[in-house]
Protein backbone atom coordinates (compact mmCIF):
# COMPACT_ATOMS: atom_id res chain seq x y z
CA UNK A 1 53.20 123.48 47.22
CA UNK A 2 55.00 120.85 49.32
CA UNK A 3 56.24 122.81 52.06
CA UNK A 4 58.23 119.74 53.61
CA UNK A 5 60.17 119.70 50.38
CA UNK A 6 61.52 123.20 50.87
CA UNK A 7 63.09 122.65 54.27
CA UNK A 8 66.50 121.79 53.79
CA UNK A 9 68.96 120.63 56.71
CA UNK A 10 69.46 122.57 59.78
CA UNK A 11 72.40 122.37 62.62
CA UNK A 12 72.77 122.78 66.04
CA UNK A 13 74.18 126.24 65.02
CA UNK A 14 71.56 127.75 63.69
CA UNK A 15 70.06 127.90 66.83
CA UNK A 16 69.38 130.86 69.72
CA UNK A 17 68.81 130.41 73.12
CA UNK A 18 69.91 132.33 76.49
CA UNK A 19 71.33 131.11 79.94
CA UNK A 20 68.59 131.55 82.42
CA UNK A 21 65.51 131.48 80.12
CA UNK A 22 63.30 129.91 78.11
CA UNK A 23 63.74 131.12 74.69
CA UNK A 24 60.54 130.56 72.36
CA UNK A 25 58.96 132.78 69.94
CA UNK A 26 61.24 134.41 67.46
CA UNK A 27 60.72 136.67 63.92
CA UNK A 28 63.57 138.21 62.15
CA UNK A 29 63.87 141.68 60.04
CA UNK A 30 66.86 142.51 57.75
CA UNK A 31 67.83 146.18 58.68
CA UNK A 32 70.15 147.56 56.33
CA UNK A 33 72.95 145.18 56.59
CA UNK A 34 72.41 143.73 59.93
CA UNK A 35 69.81 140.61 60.26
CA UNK A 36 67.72 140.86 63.41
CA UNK A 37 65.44 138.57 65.82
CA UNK A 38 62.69 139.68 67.52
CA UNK A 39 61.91 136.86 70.28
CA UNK A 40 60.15 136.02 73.64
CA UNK A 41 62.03 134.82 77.17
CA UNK A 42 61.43 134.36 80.43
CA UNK A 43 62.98 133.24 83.10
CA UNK A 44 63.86 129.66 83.44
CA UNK A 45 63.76 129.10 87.14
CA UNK A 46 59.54 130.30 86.83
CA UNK A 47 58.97 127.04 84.69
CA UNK A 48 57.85 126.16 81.48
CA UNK A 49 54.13 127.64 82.47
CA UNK A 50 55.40 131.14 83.05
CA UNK A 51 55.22 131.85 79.67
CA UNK A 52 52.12 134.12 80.26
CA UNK A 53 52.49 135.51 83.74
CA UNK A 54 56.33 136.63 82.66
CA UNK A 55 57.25 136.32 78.92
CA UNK A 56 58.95 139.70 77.63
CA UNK A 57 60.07 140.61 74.13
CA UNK A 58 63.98 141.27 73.04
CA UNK A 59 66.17 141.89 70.10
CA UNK A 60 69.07 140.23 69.28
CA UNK A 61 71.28 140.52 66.10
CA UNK A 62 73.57 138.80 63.41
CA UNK A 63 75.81 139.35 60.35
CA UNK A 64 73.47 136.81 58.57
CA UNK A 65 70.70 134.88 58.43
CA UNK A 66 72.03 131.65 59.65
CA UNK A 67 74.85 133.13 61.73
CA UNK A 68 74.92 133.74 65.16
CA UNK A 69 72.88 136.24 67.00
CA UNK A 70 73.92 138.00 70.42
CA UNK A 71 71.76 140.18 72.59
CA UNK A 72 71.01 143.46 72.00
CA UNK A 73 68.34 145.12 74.28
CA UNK A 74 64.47 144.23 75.79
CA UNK A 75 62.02 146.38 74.18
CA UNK A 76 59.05 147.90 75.92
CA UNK A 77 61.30 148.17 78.80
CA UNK A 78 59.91 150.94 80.52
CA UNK A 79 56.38 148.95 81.01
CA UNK A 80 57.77 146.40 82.67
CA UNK A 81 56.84 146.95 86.11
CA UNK A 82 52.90 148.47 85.94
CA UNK A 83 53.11 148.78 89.28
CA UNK A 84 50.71 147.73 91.97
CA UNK A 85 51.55 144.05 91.54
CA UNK A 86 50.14 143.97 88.22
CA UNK A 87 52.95 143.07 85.13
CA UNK A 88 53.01 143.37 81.80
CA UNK A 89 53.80 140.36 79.76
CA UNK A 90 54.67 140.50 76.16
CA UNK A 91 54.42 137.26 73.64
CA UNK A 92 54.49 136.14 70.34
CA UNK A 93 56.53 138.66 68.36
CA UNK A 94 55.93 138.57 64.51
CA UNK A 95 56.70 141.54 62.54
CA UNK A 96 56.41 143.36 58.87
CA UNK A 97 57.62 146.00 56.69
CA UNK A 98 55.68 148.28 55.55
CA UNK A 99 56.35 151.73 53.72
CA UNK A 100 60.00 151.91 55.16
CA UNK A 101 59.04 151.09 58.85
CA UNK A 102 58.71 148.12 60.81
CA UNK A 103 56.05 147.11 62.55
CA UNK A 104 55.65 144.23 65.56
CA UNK A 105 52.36 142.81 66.52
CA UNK A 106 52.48 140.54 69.37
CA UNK A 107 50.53 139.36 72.42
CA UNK A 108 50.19 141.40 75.49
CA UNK A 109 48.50 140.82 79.00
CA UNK A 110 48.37 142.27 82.47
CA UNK A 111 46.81 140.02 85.01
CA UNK A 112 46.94 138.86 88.98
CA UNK A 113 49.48 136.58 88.82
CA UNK A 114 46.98 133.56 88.35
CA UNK A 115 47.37 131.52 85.33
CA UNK A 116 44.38 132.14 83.20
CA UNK A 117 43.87 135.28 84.58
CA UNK A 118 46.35 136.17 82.60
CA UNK A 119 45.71 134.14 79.80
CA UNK A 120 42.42 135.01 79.06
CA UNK A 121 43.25 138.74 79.29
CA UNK A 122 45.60 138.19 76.04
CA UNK A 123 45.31 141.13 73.80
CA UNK A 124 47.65 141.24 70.37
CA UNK A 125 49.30 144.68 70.30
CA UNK A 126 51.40 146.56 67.81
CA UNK A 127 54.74 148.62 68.13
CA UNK A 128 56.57 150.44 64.99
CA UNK A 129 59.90 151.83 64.03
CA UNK A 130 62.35 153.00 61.29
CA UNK A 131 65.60 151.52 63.60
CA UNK A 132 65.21 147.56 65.20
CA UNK A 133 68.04 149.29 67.63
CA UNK A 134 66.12 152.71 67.82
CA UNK A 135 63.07 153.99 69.70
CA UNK A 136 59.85 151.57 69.20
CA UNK A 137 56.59 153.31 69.37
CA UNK A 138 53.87 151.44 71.12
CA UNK A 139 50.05 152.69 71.23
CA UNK A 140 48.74 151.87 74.87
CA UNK A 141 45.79 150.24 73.51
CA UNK A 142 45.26 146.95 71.66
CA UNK A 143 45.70 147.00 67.63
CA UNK A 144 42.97 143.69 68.13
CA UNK A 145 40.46 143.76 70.96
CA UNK A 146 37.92 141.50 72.21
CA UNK A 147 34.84 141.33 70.51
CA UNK A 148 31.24 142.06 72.72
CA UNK A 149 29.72 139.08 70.83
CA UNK A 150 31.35 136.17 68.54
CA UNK A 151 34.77 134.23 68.36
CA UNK A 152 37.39 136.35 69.97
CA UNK A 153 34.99 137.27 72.82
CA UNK A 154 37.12 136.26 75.35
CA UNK A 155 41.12 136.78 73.89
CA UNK A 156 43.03 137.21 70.80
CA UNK A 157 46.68 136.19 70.95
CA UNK A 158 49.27 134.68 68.26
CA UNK A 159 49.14 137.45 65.24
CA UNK A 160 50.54 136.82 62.01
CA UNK A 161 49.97 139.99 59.60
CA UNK A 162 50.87 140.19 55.84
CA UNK A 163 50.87 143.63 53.14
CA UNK A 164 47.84 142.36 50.79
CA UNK A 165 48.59 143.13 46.93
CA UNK A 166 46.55 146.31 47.47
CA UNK A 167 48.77 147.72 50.01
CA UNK A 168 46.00 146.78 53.10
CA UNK A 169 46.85 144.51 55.80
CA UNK A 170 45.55 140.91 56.67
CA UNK A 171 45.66 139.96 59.71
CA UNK A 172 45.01 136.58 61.09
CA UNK A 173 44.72 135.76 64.92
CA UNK A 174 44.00 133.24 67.58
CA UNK A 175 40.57 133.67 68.73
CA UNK A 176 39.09 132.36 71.85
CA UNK A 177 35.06 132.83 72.36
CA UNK A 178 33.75 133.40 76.41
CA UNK A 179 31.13 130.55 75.39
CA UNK A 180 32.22 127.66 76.98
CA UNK A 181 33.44 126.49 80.56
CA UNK A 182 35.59 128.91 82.10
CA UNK A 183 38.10 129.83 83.23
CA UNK A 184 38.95 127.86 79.69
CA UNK A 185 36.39 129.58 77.86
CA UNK A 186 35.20 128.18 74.26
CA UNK A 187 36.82 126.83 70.62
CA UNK A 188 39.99 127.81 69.65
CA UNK A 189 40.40 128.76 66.66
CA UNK A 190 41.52 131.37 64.39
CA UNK A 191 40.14 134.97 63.39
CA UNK A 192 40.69 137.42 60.52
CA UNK A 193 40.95 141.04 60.26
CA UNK A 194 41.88 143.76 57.42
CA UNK A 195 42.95 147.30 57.36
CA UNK A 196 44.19 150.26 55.38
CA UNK A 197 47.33 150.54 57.44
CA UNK A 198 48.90 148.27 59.98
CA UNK A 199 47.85 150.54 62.53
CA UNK A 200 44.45 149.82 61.91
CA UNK A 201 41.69 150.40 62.74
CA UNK A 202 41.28 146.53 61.53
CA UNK A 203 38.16 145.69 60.48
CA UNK A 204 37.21 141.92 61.62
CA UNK A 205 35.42 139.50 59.44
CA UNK A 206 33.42 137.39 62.89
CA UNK A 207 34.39 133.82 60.99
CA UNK A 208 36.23 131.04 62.33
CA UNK A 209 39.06 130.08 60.36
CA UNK A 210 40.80 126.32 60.93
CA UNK A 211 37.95 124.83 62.00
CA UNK A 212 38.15 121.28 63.35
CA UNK A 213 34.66 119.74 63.89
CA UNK A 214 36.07 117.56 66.25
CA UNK A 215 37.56 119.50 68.94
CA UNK A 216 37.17 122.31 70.60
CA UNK A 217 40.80 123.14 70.46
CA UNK A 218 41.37 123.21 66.72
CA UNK A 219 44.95 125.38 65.82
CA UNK A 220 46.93 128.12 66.93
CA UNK A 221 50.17 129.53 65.79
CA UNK A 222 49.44 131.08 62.60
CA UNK A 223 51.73 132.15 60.24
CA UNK A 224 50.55 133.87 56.81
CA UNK A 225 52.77 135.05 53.46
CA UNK A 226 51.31 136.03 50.14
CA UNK A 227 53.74 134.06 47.47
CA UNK A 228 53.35 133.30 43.71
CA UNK A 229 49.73 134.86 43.76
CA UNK A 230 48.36 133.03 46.44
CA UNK A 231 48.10 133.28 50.41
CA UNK A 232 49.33 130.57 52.41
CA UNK A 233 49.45 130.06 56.32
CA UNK A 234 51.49 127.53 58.57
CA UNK A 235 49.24 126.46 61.65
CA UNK A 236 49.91 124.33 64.39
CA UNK A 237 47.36 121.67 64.00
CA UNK A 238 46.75 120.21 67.63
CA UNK A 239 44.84 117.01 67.09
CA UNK A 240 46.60 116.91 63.39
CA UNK A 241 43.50 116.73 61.71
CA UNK A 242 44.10 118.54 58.87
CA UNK A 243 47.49 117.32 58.24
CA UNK A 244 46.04 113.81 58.55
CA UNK A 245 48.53 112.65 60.93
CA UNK A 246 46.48 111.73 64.02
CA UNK A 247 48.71 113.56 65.72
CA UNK A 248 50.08 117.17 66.38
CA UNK A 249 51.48 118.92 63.68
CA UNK A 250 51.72 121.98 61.26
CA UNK A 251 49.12 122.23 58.60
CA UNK A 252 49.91 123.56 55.34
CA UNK A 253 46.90 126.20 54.44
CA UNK A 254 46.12 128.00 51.08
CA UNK A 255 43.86 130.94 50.18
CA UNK A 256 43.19 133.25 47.22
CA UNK A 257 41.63 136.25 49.10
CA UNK A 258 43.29 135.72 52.51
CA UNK A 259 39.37 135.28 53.95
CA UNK A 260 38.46 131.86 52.67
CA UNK A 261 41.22 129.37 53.52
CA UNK A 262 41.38 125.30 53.03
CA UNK A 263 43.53 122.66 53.60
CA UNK A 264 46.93 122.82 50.65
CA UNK A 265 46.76 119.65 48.40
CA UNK A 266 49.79 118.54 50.79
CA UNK A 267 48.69 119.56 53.62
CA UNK A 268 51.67 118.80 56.16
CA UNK A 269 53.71 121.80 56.45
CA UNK A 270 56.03 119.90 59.01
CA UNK A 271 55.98 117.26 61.98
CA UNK A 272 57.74 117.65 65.11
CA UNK A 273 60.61 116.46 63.79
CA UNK A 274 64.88 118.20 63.13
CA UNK A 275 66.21 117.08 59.84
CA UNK A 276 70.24 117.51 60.55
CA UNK A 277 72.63 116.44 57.70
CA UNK A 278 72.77 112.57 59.01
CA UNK A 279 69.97 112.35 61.16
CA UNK A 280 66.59 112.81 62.16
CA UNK A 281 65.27 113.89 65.47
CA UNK A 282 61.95 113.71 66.98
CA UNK A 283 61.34 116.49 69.35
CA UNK A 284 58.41 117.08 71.83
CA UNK A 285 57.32 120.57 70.04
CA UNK A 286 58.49 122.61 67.26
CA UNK A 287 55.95 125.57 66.73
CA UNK A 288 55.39 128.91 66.27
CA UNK A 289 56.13 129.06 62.47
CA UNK A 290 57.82 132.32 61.14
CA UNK A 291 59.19 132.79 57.57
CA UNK A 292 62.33 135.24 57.30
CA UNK A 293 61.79 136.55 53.67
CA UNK A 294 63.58 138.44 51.15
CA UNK A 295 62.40 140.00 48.19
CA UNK A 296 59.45 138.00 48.02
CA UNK A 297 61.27 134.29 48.64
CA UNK A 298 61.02 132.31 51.94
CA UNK A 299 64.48 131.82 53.05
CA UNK A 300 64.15 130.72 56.31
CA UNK A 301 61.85 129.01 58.73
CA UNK A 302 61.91 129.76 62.70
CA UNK A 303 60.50 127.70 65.53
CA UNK A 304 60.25 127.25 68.86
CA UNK A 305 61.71 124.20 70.00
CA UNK A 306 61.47 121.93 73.22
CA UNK A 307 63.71 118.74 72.67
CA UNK A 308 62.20 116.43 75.37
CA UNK A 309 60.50 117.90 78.13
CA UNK A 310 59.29 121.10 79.13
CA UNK A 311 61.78 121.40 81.57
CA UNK A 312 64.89 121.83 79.97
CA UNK A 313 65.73 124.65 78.32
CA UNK A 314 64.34 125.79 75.07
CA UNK A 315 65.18 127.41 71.96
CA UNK A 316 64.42 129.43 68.63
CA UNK A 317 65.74 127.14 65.64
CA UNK A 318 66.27 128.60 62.12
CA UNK A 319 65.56 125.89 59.56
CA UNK A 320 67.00 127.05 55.92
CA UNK A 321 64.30 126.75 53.02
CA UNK A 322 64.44 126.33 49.18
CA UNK A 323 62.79 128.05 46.59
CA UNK A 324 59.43 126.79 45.84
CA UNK A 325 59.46 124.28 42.82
């Protein structure tokens, strides 16, 4: 597969963003006839930074995939204020279907306020429901802990989660270890997990996935789908060593159990780069992969994008995607 070959043009209207916030994160669900996106704000006088001391997760909707979206509601709203100046922040929304419900894993943390306070008490949570618009239930405790020992000893953030042919869940995560210099702690990498149910209890394999032998900080932002017999997985490649770039980028990653993973034969998925109709833009980052599909066929790609600098505002872009060839 060539992923770069499937993404097709994209406008300036197939974007979301909000007054007020930074708009980053977003996955999208078809509901009966109503398309939906599942995304992550926060407010844009905080700063670029306040991502993890403020993000929260909302719902917006559209008539179609590449149409536009308006507002609907935050979710999780009553745990929004914890109370005795500790806040609960809510991140990286991706989300499956599964047995006629829908289910959202995403990042969670509570912390002090400080910046890697909260960051390295990232947990990746789950919430599930038959209506986007509806009631979401949300257990209280994390669908993927830390780990005593190992790779995710210190966080696990940025879940991606796919239905395995056998009806079990993958699940594949951004582990941090606590061996290494804090308050950054050690590699980061990715992490995989399986269960019977997306509900878990997930059962973790304790190997690194994504590996780069030269860096510490190797890839986050993993996105996994199972298509035409095989698992692959978009990954934001930091250093772009797998892409073989030299620079950052999203690596193209391919798997026949979902455990064992190496680089695709073209292993770009995409540089940080907006294909429009006459033009080509380079923009500073366009991450956090998500695939909108239906009935088994990528339609869609959605990222985060940040045009120039990390102080302007930001927003989700849908990029529209051919069939694989």
């Amino acid at each position: 597969m060539d992923f770069t070959k499937r993404m097709l043009p994209t406008s300036a209207d197939f974007t979301f963003s909000e007054a007020g916030y930074f708009v980053w994160c977003g996955a999208m669900l078809r509901h009966k006839d109503v398309y939906y996106l599942i995304y992550s704000r926060w407010p844009y006088e905080l700063g670029f930074r306040a991502w993890v001391t403020h993000s929260e997760i909302c719902l917006a909707k559209s008539d179609s995939i590449l149409g536009k979206f308006t507002f609907v509601k935050r979710l999780f709203d009553d745990e929004y204020d914890c109370g005795n100046g500790v806040r609960a922040v809510f991140h990286n929304p991706t989300v499956i279907t599964w047995r006629g419900k829908y289910y959202l894993y995403y990042m969670m943390n509570r912390g002090s306020g400080d910046w890697w306070d909260h960051r390295n008490h990232q947990r990746i949570g789950v919430a599930y429901t038959d209506d986007p618009e509806g009631e979401w239930t949300r257990p209280k405790e994390p669908v993927i802990d830390i780990s005593e020992e190992g790779i995710d000893s210190l966080m696990t953030s940025n879940p991606t989660a796919v239905e395995m042919p056998d009806g079990r869940i993958l699940m594949v995560y951004k582990a941090v270890s606590k061996y290494g210099e804090m308050p950054r702690g050690g590699k980061v990498i990715c992490g995989a997990a399986t269960a019977d149910s997306p509900l878990g209890p997930f059962t973790k394999t304790g190997k690194p996935l994504f590996e780069n032998p030269d860096e510490p900080w190797s890839v986050e932002d993993p996105y996994i789908w199972f298509e035409n017999g095989r698992y692959y997985a978009l990954v934001k490649d930091f250093h772009g060593y797998f892409t073989r770039t030299g620079m950052s980028s999203v690596a193209l990653f391919v798997s026949d159990n979902g455990l064992d993973w190496s680089a695709a034969e073209n292993p770009l998925g995409f540089a940080r780069e907006l294909h429009y109709g006459d033009r080509t833009e380079p923009v500073r980052n366009l991450e956090r992969p998500q695939l909108y599909i239906e009935n088994g066929v990528p339609k869609a790609l959605l990222c985060a994008c940040c045009e120039r600098d990390n102080s302007e505002p930001t927003y989700n872009i849908r990029i529209p995607l051919k069939a694989d060839t």
